Coordinates of C-alpha atoms in Angstrom, one line a residue:
M5 CA 20.1 23.9 21.6
I6 CA 17.3 20.7 21.9
A7 CA 14.5 22.7 21.8
S8 CA 15.2 24.4 18.9
S9 CA 15.6 21.4 16.8
F10 CA 12.7 19.8 18.5
M11 CA 10.5 23.0 17.3
H12 CA 12.0 23.3 13.6
G13 CA 11.6 19.3 13.3
F14 CA 8.6 18.4 14.8
P15 CA 6.0 20.9 12.2
P16 CA 7.4 18.9 9.0
F17 CA 6.9 15.2 10.8
L18 CA 3.4 16.5 12.1
T19 CA 2.6 17.0 8.4
H20 CA 5.0 14.1 6.8
F21 CA 2.9 11.9 9.2
A22 CA -0.1 13.0 9.1
A23 CA 0.0 13.1 5.1
A24 CA 0.9 8.9 5.1
V25 CA -1.8 8.3 7.2
V26 CA -4.2 9.7 4.9
L27 CA -2.2 8.4 2.1
V28 CA -2.5 5.1 3.6
F29 CA -6.1 5.2 4.7
L30 CA -6.9 6.4 0.8
F31 CA -4.2 2.9 -0.4
I32 CA -6.9 0.9 1.6
V33 CA -10.0 2.6 -0.1
I34 CA -9.3 2.4 -3.4
Y35 CA -7.3 -1.2 -3.1
V36 CA -10.4 -2.8 -1.8
R37 CA -12.8 -1.3 -4.1
I38 CA -10.7 -2.1 -7.0
T39 CA -10.9 -5.8 -5.9
P40 CA -14.3 -7.9 -6.7
Y41 CA -14.2 -9.4 -3.4
R42 CA -14.9 -7.7 -0.1
E43 CA -11.7 -8.2 1.9
I44 CA -12.8 -6.8 5.4
A45 CA -15.9 -8.7 5.6
L46 CA -13.9 -11.8 4.6
I47 CA -10.8 -11.1 6.6
R48 CA -14.0 -10.9 9.9
D49 CA -14.8 -14.1 8.8
G50 CA -11.3 -15.8 9.1
N51 CA -10.4 -15.7 5.8
S52 CA -7.1 -16.0 5.2
A53 CA -6.4 -15.5 2.1
A54 CA -7.9 -12.2 2.1
A55 CA -6.0 -11.3 5.4
I56 CA -2.6 -12.5 3.7
S57 CA -3.0 -10.5 0.2
L58 CA -4.6 -7.1 1.9
S59 CA -2.0 -7.4 4.6
G60 CA 0.8 -7.6 1.8
A61 CA -0.7 -4.5 -0.5
L62 CA -0.3 -2.5 2.9
L63 CA 2.9 -3.1 3.3
G64 CA 4.0 -3.1 0.1
Y65 CA 2.6 0.5 -0.8
S66 CA 4.0 1.4 3.0
I67 CA 7.4 0.6 1.3
A68 CA 7.4 2.6 -0.7
L69 CA 5.6 5.7 0.8
A70 CA 8.2 5.4 3.3
S71 CA 10.9 5.7 1.0
A72 CA 8.8 8.7 -0.4
I73 CA 9.1 10.2 2.6
A74 CA 12.7 9.8 3.8
N75 CA 13.8 10.9 0.3
S76 CA 11.7 13.7 -0.7
V77 CA 13.1 17.4 -0.7
A78 CA 9.6 18.8 0.2
F79 CA 6.3 18.6 1.5
A80 CA 4.8 18.7 -2.4
D81 CA 7.7 16.0 -3.7
M82 CA 6.6 13.5 -0.9
L83 CA 2.5 13.5 -1.7
L84 CA 4.2 13.1 -5.5
W85 CA 5.7 10.2 -5.0
G86 CA 3.2 9.0 -2.3
G87 CA 0.8 8.8 -5.5
I88 CA 2.8 7.7 -7.4
A89 CA 3.5 4.7 -5.1
L90 CA -0.4 4.4 -4.7
A91 CA -0.4 3.7 -9.0
V92 CA 2.1 1.0 -9.1
Q93 CA 0.8 -0.7 -6.3
L94 CA -2.5 -0.5 -7.6
L95 CA -0.9 -1.9 -11.1
A96 CA 0.4 -4.6 -8.7
Y97 CA -3.0 -6.2 -8.4
L98 CA -3.6 -5.7 -11.8
I99 CA -0.5 -7.6 -13.2
T100 CA -1.7 -10.7 -10.4
R101 CA -5.1 -11.0 -11.8
L102 CA -3.9 -11.2 -15.3
L103 CA -1.5 -13.8 -13.9
L104 CA -3.9 -15.8 -11.6
P105 CA -7.5 -15.0 -13.6
E106 CA -8.8 -17.2 -11.3
L107 CA -7.7 -14.6 -8.2
V108 CA -11.2 -12.8 -7.8
R109 CA -12.3 -16.8 -7.1
D110 CA -9.0 -17.9 -4.8
I111 CA -9.6 -15.2 -2.7
P112 CA -13.0 -15.5 -1.5
Q113 CA -12.7 -19.4 -1.6
N114 CA -9.8 -18.8 0.9
R115 CA -6.7 -20.8 -1.4
T116 CA -3.9 -19.3 0.9
A117 CA -1.5 -19.8 -2.2
S118 CA -2.9 -17.1 -3.9
G119 CA -3.2 -14.8 -1.4
I120 CA 0.2 -15.7 -0.9
F121 CA 1.5 -14.8 -4.1
L122 CA -0.4 -11.4 -4.5
A123 CA 1.4 -10.5 -1.0
A124 CA 5.1 -11.2 -2.2
L125 CA 4.3 -9.9 -5.5
S126 CA 2.5 -6.9 -3.4
L127 CA 6.0 -6.7 -1.5
A128 CA 8.5 -7.3 -4.5
M129 CA 6.2 -4.3 -6.2
G130 CA 6.9 -1.9 -3.2
L131 CA 10.9 -3.0 -2.2
I132 CA 11.6 -2.1 -6.1
N133 CA 9.6 0.9 -6.3
A134 CA 11.1 2.5 -2.9
A135 CA 14.3 1.8 -3.8
C136 CA 14.0 3.5 -7.3
M137 CA 12.6 6.4 -5.4
T138 CA 15.9 7.2 -3.9
Y139 CA 18.0 9.5 -5.4

């Protein structure tokens, strides 16, 4: 019985997990491309504001993606909601840029207050997004 359950559940686990890893990688690639500063280089140089803001965006997206995985009724459904979660997180960044016009200078200058606010807004959007994905 356990072997049957494993054989039935393991393939969907693998496909969902692999898709989630691809979606997270895609999110990071798109996110670092839409920001005018280079987060990865800044993080390598010890910039806390960049690390905090990118971590918040990644966590916010992952929370929403986890909800999409948990609540999807099919693999295609999960992919659709994972894409919507990605768009919402990118929108969170753009909204933050409107609220903090100096953000594009603050992050490279390691102003952690801006990084924390961006991370918090990203997490908040991720949580709200995740809650909206429940049926």
